[in-house]
Every structure is written in C-alpha cells, then in structure tokens.
Amino acid sequence: MHFKSADLSASPVVLSIRQLSVGLTGETTKVLDAISLDVRAGETACLVGESGSGKSVTSLAVMGLLQKGSLEVTGGKVLLDDEDLLTLTPSQMRRIRARRIAMIFQEPMTALNPVMRVGEQVAEVLKTHTDMPARACEARVLEIMEQVHLPEVRRIYRSYPHQLSGGQRQRIMIAMALVLEPKLLIADEPTTALDVTTQAQILALIAELQQRHGTAVLFITHDMGVVAEVAHTVHVMQHGRIVEQAPVETLLRHPREEYTRTLLSSVPSLVPRNVRTTSHQEGVLEVRGMNKAYSDGGWFLRRPGTLAARDIDFTVVRGRTLGIVGESGSGKSTVARCIMRLVDPTSGKVRVAGTEIARLSRRALRPLRKHFQVVFQDPFRSLNPRWTIAMSLMEGPLNYGVSGPEALSRAEEMLELVGLPRDALHRYPHQFSGGQRQRIAIARAIMMRPDVLVADEAVSALDVSVQAQVLKLLGDIQQKLGIAILFITHDLRVAAQICDDVIVMQRGVIVEQGPAGEVLASPRHDYTRQLIEAAPGRHWDFANFRELDIA
C-alpha cells in the first residue's frame, strides 16, 4: 500500500481548530469538548468515528451552519488563514463560503435543487460571489465539469438532478464546491452511498483536484478503508472528543487507544469467511429464467424498454446466504423487487417455499407473503414514525389472524432475539439510533417466521462497528431459525463476511456466480476483478493492523 506520507510540515496551516466546544442551547451538555486539529495546504486530514461522535458537528461549526436554537459554540477558535471564523457576522461568513471554504455533503440528491438544472446551480455560485459575465460564467462551469470528468458536459449542464446517476450528482457537488478554487474543502461522507467503482473514481478525483489546486481537505468518514486510501493524518473522535491523532500509517499499524482498535477491527475483510456446512439441501427460493423489462412510451403507447434483469437463474438453500453484488444500475435491487413482487417480472419463474409466485394475482399472493420478508436500507423510512415499536412488530401477525396476546409475546421474543430490551416496545422509531432501528426492522421481518429474508443494502448506511453487530445478528438469527437470506450489497467486504455464495451482476446480467470463497478469492470475470480492485483498503488487514500480501 502506498500511504500518503508526503512531508507537509513546511506547508502553511490553512485551518486551525483550537479548543472548540459546542453545546446544546440552554443546556450544559457538550456535543464537542475542546477539540483541536490542524489541516495544512495539500493535506487530507480524516476525521473518523461512529455516528454521534461529533464529526459532522465539527464541520458545521467550521462552516458556520450550526442549527440556531439547538446548537451553539461555547468556546474555542476556528482559524482560517489566521482569521477567526467564529467572530464573523453571518453576512461575512456568506462571503467566505465557496470563495475560501466549501463543503461536499453526503447526499447530493437532497443538497441539489430538484427543479433547477445542474449547470445553473453551479453557475449560481459564480453569480453570487463574482461579477463574471453570463457567457464567461457558463464557460467556467463547463470547464469545471470537464475537470471533474463528467461526460457530455453540455448535455449534463442542461440536465436536472434526477436525470443523473449518483456518481454524476456527486461530481456536480464537487464541481460546485471547487468552482471558485477554495483553500479548504470539507467532504462529509461524500462516498458512503456510492458503489465501490464510483467511490474509487470520486476519491481519485478529489485527490487529483487537491494536487492541482493545493487544496486543504478535511475528510469526514466512518470507513477506515477510505481512510487508508486518502488520508495523510487521522483524527479519531469519540463522544465529542478527539481521542487519538496520528499520521495514517502510524495509526493503522500502531493504534494506541482501545476505541481506535475497535474501529479498525470492525472493518470487514475482503477475505471470505470460512466455508459453512449445512445439512439442508432444500431450495426455498428458486429463480429460473427471470427477466424484467421496463416499458418506454406513455400510457397509451407502450413499447418494450431496456431489460433491467435478463435470464436470472439461482437457488437459495435453507440456512444459507446468497449475496448479489454489483454497481448501482447493475440490476441487484430489480431482482430483489421482482422476487418480493413489489414489481412484476416480465417473464420467468420465481418459486418460494415450493410455490410459484411470479404470475399470481395480488389477492392470491397475499397469504403467501409471510414466507418472504424484506429488510430495506433505511429503517427510518420503512418504519411508521407514528406507531410504537409494538404496533410495527405486531401488525403482520395480527393481519394473519394471530391473537393480540400471542403477537405481543412474539414481539417481546423477537426484540430479545435482536438484542433490544422489552421496554423498547412502547417507544417510537425516532427514539432509537440507526443501528437499533435496523435491528427493529429485522425483528419485524422475522416476526412472520419467513422462509426467505431479503436484505436490500441493509447495512450500507451504518457505521462499521454497528455494521459488524448487525451482520453478526443476521448470522445468529439464521443459525437459530434456519432462514435463507438473499443479501443485496455493493460492498464486497460485507459480502465476504456474510455470504456463502455470491452472484455478480453487471448491466442486468449475471456475469459470475459460485461459492464466496471462489468468486472473491479467485474471480474469473474481468468485471469481478474490477470490483475487488476498487474496494478501498483492500490491501489492509485492519483487524490485525498489518498489510496483506496482495500482488
């Protein structure tokens, strides 16, 4: 591994945070407790830690974007080129943003205006902060779009956010942040929601632009694989404090703090888990020759469109986990939705627990849905915010004729199985952390005692430590209940830790499948090799603080 070990000690300090403290308005509770760090010109400083550690609050404090009435700075300094940003008025801060300091947010779809063309949104930055004529403004926007390697820049300029892929939207955010060449760039989890190949492209792009402009980068992430790829220095946060600071190689090889070691050991390895044997041979989910085409044209004139999934064939055996991996747009989620009959397959067969379901009507399908349940990526959106956890868990069994007392008893049992206390039944989704909500979503799915559990990117939004807990939980549940799991993911490291067998999809087609140990350790298809090579930190054995011997 080639660490970013360049000597930057002679480079000027662009951002200096000194004893910064942030508290809840009107309370003594500290969200940030006297944190200090420096970021130099040309340096990438990574701020890492679990959700709630204070990473994003730090970035918002630097940007002057703390929510008024909720959070306030209670002490310290934030120096940008020796100017204390905390002493500036809101109008002065507005002049500094984009010109001298800019930020890339985690989710570009929520950060971009959905009813405004993306080129106009980048141009708006120039119009707000410069007197550049309209023609020169457009030329500069097209230039920065080319610098971030967007294709067909004139077409992209006229496009709306929903017409672009996730990677293209993130490139627009980067273009918007760098169009005025700021001295400091804050990147807040900019690659979390992206697949590995797009993530690798975005990381390379930020590094390229940083080298070209000498930008100082404060990179916020919970992914230690990304840290290994991009960081010069690392600052580890826990409960609002920086508990360890070191050059990246020192931190990965010789972490001092137990919390840092825990974070590193939680990173899933690309080395597949040991082969499991099972006495079950029963295929509880069988898919044969399944195709899904989305129609083009209007309501009155429909014509065959692009095949999102073509000739899909696989079997999932009871007690085993089959993973489907691939980039965004590869057809993974389309396959999952067809199996769940959230969309109807165009042709082919889907057999669940011995019953063919591909052509059944919605009415005929209803009594069979208890055999296959799903866990979605975002539990906050899949749980009803107005229902208590008891209501969410009991809904399914009650709909299938289970008595109230029995459904409540089963809910208590399922909560215990997923490691939550029984008094959680009387609380609401917003009162739990992201990892706890995902445990609740899993409990709700297994309340029906299904034969097949479909997990669609069920851990992609979680911190690595919480991710490791949820993966272990799924494994424990599978061992106890014998459920077959179809696991959809873009993260090959996650697939290596939970899957017995793996399918690799590209552009709607299965290009490789087989035991996880064979597919991930000795891939036959070029596309599989590309996915593995794009995985951040693949050369590193984080749990043992050493490099892997990979050619």
PDB file of N, CA and C in Angstrom, residues 181-261:
ATOM      1  N   GLU A 181     -12.233  27.589  -6.512  1.00  0.00           N
ATOM      2  CA  GLU A 181     -10.924  27.167  -6.010  1.00  0.00           C
ATOM      3  C   GLU A 181     -10.684  27.599  -4.561  1.00  0.00           C
ATOM      4  N   PRO A 182     -11.510  27.123  -3.620  1.00  0.00           N
ATOM      5  CA  PRO A 182     -11.329  27.482  -2.208  1.00  0.00           C
ATOM      6  C   PRO A 182     -10.060  26.858  -1.640  1.00  0.00           C
ATOM      7  N   LYS A 183      -9.566  27.443  -0.558  1.00  0.00           N
ATOM      8  CA  LYS A 183      -8.366  26.910   0.083  1.00  0.00           C
ATOM      9  C   LYS A 183      -8.676  25.667   0.917  1.00  0.00           C
ATOM     10  N   LEU A 184      -9.917  25.588   1.426  1.00  0.00           N
ATOM     11  CA  LEU A 184     -10.285  24.469   2.294  1.00  0.00           C
ATOM     12  C   LEU A 184     -11.539  23.797   1.746  1.00  0.00           C
ATOM     13  N   LEU A 185     -11.488  22.478   1.629  1.00  0.00           N
ATOM     14  CA  LEU A 185     -12.637  21.687   1.205  1.00  0.00           C
ATOM     15  C   LEU A 185     -13.000  20.721   2.324  1.00  0.00           C
ATOM     16  N   ILE A 186     -14.269  20.771   2.756  1.00  0.00           N
ATOM     17  CA  ILE A 186     -14.763  19.820   3.752  1.00  0.00           C
ATOM     18  C   ILE A 186     -15.637  18.807   3.025  1.00  0.00           C
ATOM     19  N   ALA A 187     -15.283  17.535   3.130  1.00  0.00           N
ATOM     20  CA  ALA A 187     -16.041  16.461   2.476  1.00  0.00           C
ATOM     21  C   ALA A 187     -16.668  15.599   3.558  1.00  0.00           C
ATOM     22  N   ASP A 188     -17.993  15.691   3.688  1.00  0.00           N
ATOM     23  CA  ASP A 188     -18.703  14.985   4.760  1.00  0.00           C
ATOM     24  C   ASP A 188     -19.328  13.707   4.206  1.00  0.00           C
ATOM     25  N   GLU A 189     -18.640  12.583   4.415  1.00  0.00           N
ATOM     26  CA  GLU A 189     -19.107  11.264   3.947  1.00  0.00           C
ATOM     27  C   GLU A 189     -19.508  11.319   2.459  1.00  0.00           C
ATOM     28  N   PRO A 190     -18.640  11.805   1.573  1.00  0.00           N
ATOM     29  CA  PRO A 190     -19.065  12.015   0.185  1.00  0.00           C
ATOM     30  C   PRO A 190     -19.219  10.739  -0.636  1.00  0.00           C
ATOM     31  N   THR A 191     -18.761   9.593  -0.106  1.00  0.00           N
ATOM     32  CA  THR A 191     -18.816   8.357  -0.904  1.00  0.00           C
ATOM     33  C   THR A 191     -19.609   7.242  -0.235  1.00  0.00           C
ATOM     34  N   THR A 192     -20.251   7.526   0.900  1.00  0.00           N
ATOM     35  CA  THR A 192     -20.906   6.468   1.669  1.00  0.00           C
ATOM     36  C   THR A 192     -21.969   5.725   0.865  1.00  0.00           C
ATOM     37  N   ALA A 193     -22.766   6.452   0.092  1.00  0.00           N
ATOM     38  CA  ALA A 193     -23.890   5.825  -0.608  1.00  0.00           C
ATOM     39  C   ALA A 193     -23.523   5.323  -2.001  1.00  0.00           C
ATOM     40  N   LEU A 194     -22.226   5.387  -2.366  1.00  0.00           N
ATOM     41  CA  LEU A 194     -21.821   5.032  -3.721  1.00  0.00           C
ATOM     42  C   LEU A 194     -21.250   3.620  -3.781  1.00  0.00           C
ATOM     43  N   ASP A 195     -21.388   2.963  -4.946  1.00  0.00           N
ATOM     44  CA  ASP A 195     -20.788   1.652  -5.110  1.00  0.00           C
ATOM     45  C   ASP A 195     -19.274   1.787  -5.228  1.00  0.00           C
ATOM     46  N   VAL A 196     -18.556   0.650  -5.135  1.00  0.00           N
ATOM     47  CA  VAL A 196     -17.102   0.709  -4.962  1.00  0.00           C
ATOM     48  C   VAL A 196     -16.382   1.341  -6.150  1.00  0.00           C
ATOM     49  N   THR A 197     -16.837   1.076  -7.370  1.00  0.00           N
ATOM     50  CA  THR A 197     -16.125   1.650  -8.523  1.00  0.00           C
ATOM     51  C   THR A 197     -16.351   3.153  -8.615  1.00  0.00           C
ATOM     52  N   THR A 198     -17.583   3.604  -8.369  1.00  0.00           N
ATOM     53  CA  THR A 198     -17.864   5.043  -8.378  1.00  0.00           C
ATOM     54  C   THR A 198     -17.144   5.715  -7.216  1.00  0.00           C
ATOM     55  N   GLN A 199     -17.123   5.049  -6.064  1.00  0.00           N
ATOM     56  CA  GLN A 199     -16.410   5.579  -4.899  1.00  0.00           C
ATOM     57  C   GLN A 199     -14.931   5.771  -5.220  1.00  0.00           C
ATOM     58  N   ALA A 200     -14.324   4.780  -5.853  1.00  0.00           N
ATOM     59  CA  ALA A 200     -12.907   4.876  -6.200  1.00  0.00           C
ATOM     60  C   ALA A 200     -12.665   6.054  -7.148  1.00  0.00           C
ATOM     61  N   GLN A 201     -13.582   6.260  -8.099  1.00  0.00           N
ATOM     62  CA  GLN A 201     -13.451   7.384  -9.035  1.00  0.00           C
ATOM     63  C   GLN A 201     -13.548   8.723  -8.312  1.00  0.00           C
ATOM     64  N   ILE A 202     -14.487   8.835  -7.371  1.00  0.00           N
ATOM     65  CA  ILE A 202     -14.669  10.096  -6.639  1.00  0.00           C
ATOM     66  C   ILE A 202     -13.458  10.391  -5.760  1.00  0.00           C
ATOM     67  N   LEU A 203     -12.930   9.362  -5.093  1.00  0.00           N
ATOM     68  CA  LEU A 203     -11.750   9.552  -4.244  1.00  0.00           C
ATOM     69  C   LEU A 203     -10.544   9.983  -5.084  1.00  0.00           C
ATOM     70  N   ALA A 204     -10.384   9.340  -6.256  1.00  0.00           N
ATOM     71  CA  ALA A 204      -9.276   9.711  -7.148  1.00  0.00           C
ATOM     72  C   ALA A 204      -9.454  11.135  -7.662  1.00  0.00           C
ATOM     73  N   LEU A 205     -10.700  11.507  -7.928  1.00  0.00           N
ATOM     74  CA  LEU A 205     -10.990  12.852  -8.432  1.00  0.00           C
ATOM     75  C   LEU A 205     -10.649  13.911  -7.385  1.00  0.00           C
ATOM     76  N   ILE A 206     -11.059  13.695  -6.137  1.00  0.00           N
ATOM     77  CA  ILE A 206     -10.748  14.665  -5.079  1.00  0.00           C
ATOM     78  C   ILE A 206      -9.239  14.805  -4.917  1.00  0.00           C
ATOM     79  N   ALA A 207      -8.521  13.658  -4.956  1.00  0.00           N
ATOM     80  CA  ALA A 207      -7.058  13.699  -4.832  1.00  0.00           C
ATOM     81  C   ALA A 207      -6.422  14.448  -5.999  1.00  0.00           C
ATOM     82  N   GLU A 208      -6.942  14.233  -7.211  1.00  0.00           N
ATOM     83  CA  GLU A 208      -6.407  14.902  -8.401  1.00  0.00           C
ATOM     84  C   GLU A 208      -6.608  16.417  -8.316  1.00  0.00           C
ATOM     85  N   LEU A 209      -7.821  16.830  -7.948  1.00  0.00           N
ATOM     86  CA  LEU A 209      -8.109  18.262  -7.852  1.00  0.00           C
ATOM     87  C   LEU A 209      -7.342  18.903  -6.706  1.00  0.00           C
ATOM     88  N   GLN A 210      -7.163  18.143  -5.618  1.00  0.00           N
ATOM     89  CA  GLN A 210      -6.376  18.655  -4.498  1.00  0.00           C
ATOM     90  C   GLN A 210      -4.940  18.914  -4.925  1.00  0.00           C
ATOM     91  N   GLN A 211      -4.369  17.961  -5.670  1.00  0.00           N
ATOM     92  CA  GLN A 211      -2.990  18.113  -6.125  1.00  0.00           C
ATOM     93  C   GLN A 211      -2.856  19.290  -7.089  1.00  0.00           C
ATOM     94  N   ARG A 212      -3.878  19.469  -7.937  1.00  0.00           N
ATOM     95  CA  ARG A 212      -3.837  20.539  -8.933  1.00  0.00           C
ATOM     96  C   ARG A 212      -3.939  21.916  -8.284  1.00  0.00           C
ATOM     97  N   HIS A 213      -4.771  22.040  -7.251  1.00  0.00           N
ATOM     98  CA  HIS A 213      -5.037  23.354  -6.657  1.00  0.00           C
ATOM     99  C   HIS A 213      -4.385  23.549  -5.279  1.00  0.00           C
ATOM    100  N   GLY A 214      -3.749  22.496  -4.732  1.00  0.00           N
ATOM    101  CA  GLY A 214      -3.136  22.613  -3.410  1.00  0.00           C
ATOM    102  C   GLY A 214      -4.141  22.794  -2.297  1.00  0.00           C
ATOM    103  N   THR A 215      -5.339  22.249  -2.468  1.00  0.00           N
ATOM    104  CA  THR A 215      -6.421  22.439  -1.504  1.00  0.00           C
ATOM    105  C   THR A 215      -6.170  21.642  -0.228  1.00  0.00           C
ATOM    106  N   ALA A 216      -6.508  22.230   0.904  1.00  0.00           N
ATOM    107  CA  ALA A 216      -6.537  21.501   2.168  1.00  0.00           C
ATOM    108  C   ALA A 216      -7.894  20.804   2.273  1.00  0.00           C
ATOM    109  N   VAL A 217      -7.902  19.510   2.636  1.00  0.00           N
ATOM    110  CA  VAL A 217      -9.144  18.732   2.681  1.00  0.00           C
ATOM    111  C   VAL A 217      -9.356  18.165   4.075  1.00  0.00           C
ATOM    112  N   LEU A 218     -10.530  18.474   4.652  1.00  0.00           N
ATOM    113  CA  LEU A 218     -10.973  17.823   5.890  1.00  0.00           C
ATOM    114  C   LEU A 218     -12.016  16.793   5.474  1.00  0.00           C
ATOM    115  N   PHE A 219     -11.647  15.521   5.562  1.00  0.00           N
ATOM    116  CA  PHE A 219     -12.468  14.426   5.029  1.00  0.00           C
ATOM    117  C   PHE A 219     -13.107  13.674   6.194  1.00  0.00           C
ATOM    118  N   ILE A 220     -14.438  13.701   6.232  1.00  0.00           N
ATOM    119  CA  ILE A 220     -15.174  13.066   7.330  1.00  0.00           C
ATOM    120  C   ILE A 220     -15.710  11.724   6.849  1.00  0.00           C
ATOM    121  N   THR A 221     -15.416  10.671   7.597  1.00  0.00           N
ATOM    122  CA  THR A 221     -15.862   9.341   7.189  1.00  0.00           C
ATOM    123  C   THR A 221     -15.881   8.397   8.388  1.00  0.00           C
ATOM    124  N   HIS A 222     -16.661   7.307   8.249  1.00  0.00           N
ATOM    125  CA  HIS A 222     -16.585   6.233   9.241  1.00  0.00           C
ATOM    126  C   HIS A 222     -15.931   4.999   8.625  1.00  0.00           C
ATOM    127  N   ASP A 223     -15.518   5.092   7.348  1.00  0.00           N
ATOM    128  CA  ASP A 223     -14.985   3.951   6.607  1.00  0.00           C
ATOM    129  C   ASP A 223     -13.456   3.971   6.673  1.00  0.00           C
ATOM    130  N   MET A 224     -12.885   3.060   7.455  1.00  0.00           N
ATOM    131  CA  MET A 224     -11.435   3.025   7.607  1.00  0.00           C
ATOM    132  C   MET A 224     -10.741   2.587   6.321  1.00  0.00           C
ATOM    133  N   GLY A 225     -11.453   1.891   5.441  1.00  0.00           N
ATOM    134  CA  GLY A 225     -10.896   1.557   4.138  1.00  0.00           C
ATOM    135  C   GLY A 225     -10.624   2.814   3.331  1.00  0.00           C
ATOM    136  N   VAL A 226     -11.566   3.757   3.360  1.00  0.00           N
ATOM    137  CA  VAL A 226     -11.385   5.041   2.690  1.00  0.00           C
ATOM    138  C   VAL A 226     -10.241   5.811   3.332  1.00  0.00           C
ATOM    139  N   VAL A 227     -10.161   5.771   4.661  1.00  0.00           N
ATOM    140  CA  VAL A 227      -9.074   6.443   5.381  1.00  0.00           C
ATOM    141  C   VAL A 227      -7.719   5.947   4.882  1.00  0.00           C
ATOM    142  N   ALA A 228      -7.594   4.621   4.731  1.00  0.00           N
ATOM    143  CA  ALA A 228      -6.326   4.046   4.274  1.00  0.00           C
ATOM    144  C   ALA A 228      -5.946   4.526   2.886  1.00  0.00           C
ATOM    145  N   GLU A 229      -6.948   4.874   2.072  1.00  0.00           N
ATOM    146  CA  GLU A 229      -6.683   5.296   0.700  1.00  0.00           C
ATOM    147  C   GLU A 229      -6.341   6.779   0.589  1.00  0.00           C
ATOM    148  N   VAL A 230      -6.970   7.638   1.393  1.00  0.00           N
ATOM    149  CA  VAL A 230      -6.894   9.081   1.117  1.00  0.00           C
ATOM    150  C   VAL A 230      -6.161   9.908   2.159  1.00  0.00           C
ATOM    151  N   ALA A 231      -5.983   9.397   3.373  1.00  0.00           N
ATOM    152  CA  ALA A 231      -5.542  10.253   4.476  1.00  0.00           C
ATOM    153  C   ALA A 231      -4.028  10.473   4.511  1.00  0.00           C
ATOM    154  N   HIS A 232      -3.643  11.675   4.918  1.00  0.00           N
ATOM    155  CA  HIS A 232      -2.281  11.943   5.381  1.00  0.00           C
ATOM    156  C   HIS A 232      -2.245  11.769   6.900  1.00  0.00           C
ATOM    157  N   THR A 233      -3.204  12.414   7.563  1.00  0.00           N
ATOM    158  CA  THR A 233      -3.304  12.307   9.019  1.00  0.00           C
ATOM    159  C   THR A 233      -4.729  11.909   9.396  1.00  0.00           C
ATOM    160  N   VAL A 234      -4.879  11.314  10.577  1.00  0.00           N
ATOM    161  CA  VAL A 234      -6.176  10.825  11.030  1.00  0.00           C
ATOM    162  C   VAL A 234      -6.447  11.354  12.432  1.00  0.00           C
ATOM    163  N   HIS A 235      -7.683  11.834  12.642  1.00  0.00           N
ATOM    164  CA  HIS A 235      -8.132  12.307  13.955  1.00  0.00           C
ATOM    165  C   HIS A 235      -9.350  11.466  14.333  1.00  0.00           C
ATOM    166  N   VAL A 236      -9.240  10.714  15.413  1.00  0.00           N
ATOM    167  CA  VAL A 236     -10.302   9.785  15.828  1.00  0.00           C
ATOM    168  C   VAL A 236     -11.160  10.458  16.886  1.00  0.00           C
ATOM    169  N   MET A 237     -12.481  10.508  16.647  1.00  0.00           N
ATOM    170  CA  MET A 237     -13.397  11.161  17.578  1.00  0.00           C
ATOM    171  C   MET A 237     -14.287  10.144  18.283  1.00  0.00           C
ATOM    172  N   GLN A 238     -14.544  10.397  19.552  1.00  0.00           N
ATOM    173  CA  GLN A 238     -15.477   9.598  20.340  1.00  0.00           C
ATOM    174  C   GLN A 238     -16.151  10.513  21.364  1.00  0.00           C
ATOM    175  N   HIS A 239     -17.479  10.492  21.359  1.00  0.00           N
ATOM    176  CA  HIS A 239     -18.259  11.276  22.325  1.00  0.00           C
ATOM    177  C   HIS A 239     -17.831  12.740  22.376  1.00  0.00           C
ATOM    178  N   GLY A 240     -17.599  13.337  21.203  1.00  0.00           N
ATOM    179  CA  GLY A 240     -17.293  14.758  21.144  1.00  0.00           C
ATOM    180  C   GLY A 240     -15.863  15.125  21.454  1.00  0.00           C
ATOM    181  N   ARG A 241     -14.991  14.135  21.612  1.00  0.00           N
ATOM    182  CA  ARG A 241     -13.582  14.412  21.895  1.00  0.00           C
ATOM    183  C   ARG A 241     -12.693  13.732  20.856  1.00  0.00           C
ATOM    184  N   ILE A 242     -11.541  14.325  20.590  1.00  0.00           N
ATOM    185  CA  ILE A 242     -10.532  13.659  19.764  1.00  0.00           C
ATOM    186  C   ILE A 242      -9.679  12.816  20.697  1.00  0.00           C
ATOM    187  N   VAL A 243      -9.740  11.502  20.505  1.00  0.00           N
ATOM    188  CA  VAL A 243      -9.057  10.598  21.433  1.00  0.00           C
ATOM    189  C   VAL A 243      -7.707  10.132  20.903  1.00  0.00           C
ATOM    190  N   GLU A 244      -7.466  10.308  19.594  1.00  0.00           N
ATOM    191  CA  GLU A 244      -6.172   9.905  19.036  1.00  0.00           C
ATOM    192  C   GLU A 244      -5.932  10.655  17.729  1.00  0.00           C
ATOM    193  N   GLN A 245      -4.699  11.097  17.521  1.00  0.00           N
ATOM    194  CA  GLN A 245      -4.282  11.778  16.298  1.00  0.00           C
ATOM    195  C   GLN A 245      -2.932  11.226  15.884  1.00  0.00           C
ATOM    196  N   ALA A 246      -2.789  10.907  14.580  1.00  0.00           N
ATOM    197  CA  ALA A 246      -1.517  10.353  14.119  1.00  0.00           C
ATOM    198  C   ALA A 246      -1.479  10.341  12.606  1.00  0.00           C
ATOM    199  N   PRO A 247      -0.276  10.292  12.009  1.00  0.00           N
ATOM    200  CA  PRO A 247      -0.188  10.015  10.569  1.00  0.00           C
ATOM    201  C   PRO A 247      -0.874   8.687  10.268  1.00  0.00           C
ATOM    202  N   VAL A 248      -1.420   8.551   9.058  1.00  0.00           N
ATOM    203  CA  VAL A 248      -2.265   7.402   8.751  1.00  0.00           C
ATOM    204  C   VAL A 248      -1.538   6.074   8.944  1.00  0.00           C
ATOM    205  N   GLU A 249      -0.290   5.969   8.486  1.00  0.00           N
ATOM    206  CA  GLU A 249       0.412   4.693   8.606  1.00  0.00           C
ATOM    207  C   GLU A 249       0.649   4.333  10.064  1.00  0.00           C
ATOM    208  N   THR A 250       1.011   5.324  10.877  1.00  0.00           N
ATOM    209  CA  THR A 250       1.218   5.080  12.305  1.00  0.00           C
ATOM    210  C   THR A 250      -0.059   4.597  12.962  1.00  0.00           C
ATOM    211  N   LEU A 251      -1.182   5.249  12.632  1.00  0.00           N
ATOM    212  CA  LEU A 251      -2.448   4.887  13.263  1.00  0.00           C
ATOM    213  C   LEU A 251      -2.902   3.489  12.861  1.00  0.00           C
ATOM    214  N   LEU A 252      -2.736   3.119  11.585  1.00  0.00           N
ATOM    215  CA  LEU A 252      -3.183   1.800  11.139  1.00  0.00           C
ATOM    216  C   LEU A 252      -2.288   0.678  11.656  1.00  0.00           C
ATOM    217  N   ARG A 253      -1.000   0.970  11.804  1.00  0.00           N
ATOM    218  CA  ARG A 253      -0.079  -0.078  12.268  1.00  0.00           C
ATOM    219  C   ARG A 253       0.011  -0.153  13.790  1.00  0.00           C
ATOM    220  N   HIS A 254      -0.078   1.006  14.449  1.00  0.00           N
ATOM    221  CA  HIS A 254       0.154   1.033  15.896  1.00  0.00           C
ATOM    222  C   HIS A 254      -0.894   1.904  16.607  1.00  0.00           C
ATOM    223  N   PRO A 255      -2.171   1.563  16.532  1.00  0.00           N
ATOM    224  CA  PRO A 255      -3.191   2.365  17.236  1.00  0.00           C
ATOM    225  C   PRO A 255      -2.991   2.277  18.750  1.00  0.00           C
ATOM    226  N   ARG A 256      -3.072   3.424  19.419  1.00  0.00           N
ATOM    227  CA  ARG A 256      -2.854   3.444  20.859  1.00  0.00           C
ATOM    228  C   ARG A 256      -4.129   3.172  21.643  1.00  0.00           C
ATOM    229  N   GLU A 257      -5.230   3.800  21.230  1.00  0.00           N
ATOM    230  CA  GLU A 257      -6.458   3.756  22.017  1.00  0.00           C
ATOM    231  C   GLU A 257      -7.301   2.518  21.706  1.00  0.00           C
ATOM    232  N   GLU A 258      -7.946   1.998  22.734  1.00  0.00           N
ATOM    233  CA  GLU A 258      -8.812   0.828  22.570  1.00  0.00           C
ATOM    234  C   GLU A 258      -9.951   1.121  21.594  1.00  0.00           C
ATOM    235  N   TYR A 259     -10.486   2.352  21.624  1.00  0.00           N
ATOM    236  CA  TYR A 259     -11.575   2.723  20.728  1.00  0.00           C
ATOM    237  C   TYR A 259     -11.114   2.669  19.266  1.00  0.00           C
ATOM    238  N   THR A 260      -9.894   3.143  19.000  1.00  0.00           N
ATOM    239  CA  THR A 260      -9.353   3.093  17.635  1.00  0.00           C
ATOM    240  C   THR A 260      -9.192   1.649  17.192  1.00  0.00           C
ATOM    241  N   ARG A 261      -8.678   0.807  18.084  1.00  0.00           N
ATOM    242  CA  ARG A 261      -8.514  -0.609  17.751  1.00  0.00           C
ATOM    243  C   ARG A 261      -9.856  -1.264  17.463  1.00  0.00           C
TER     244      ARG A 261
END
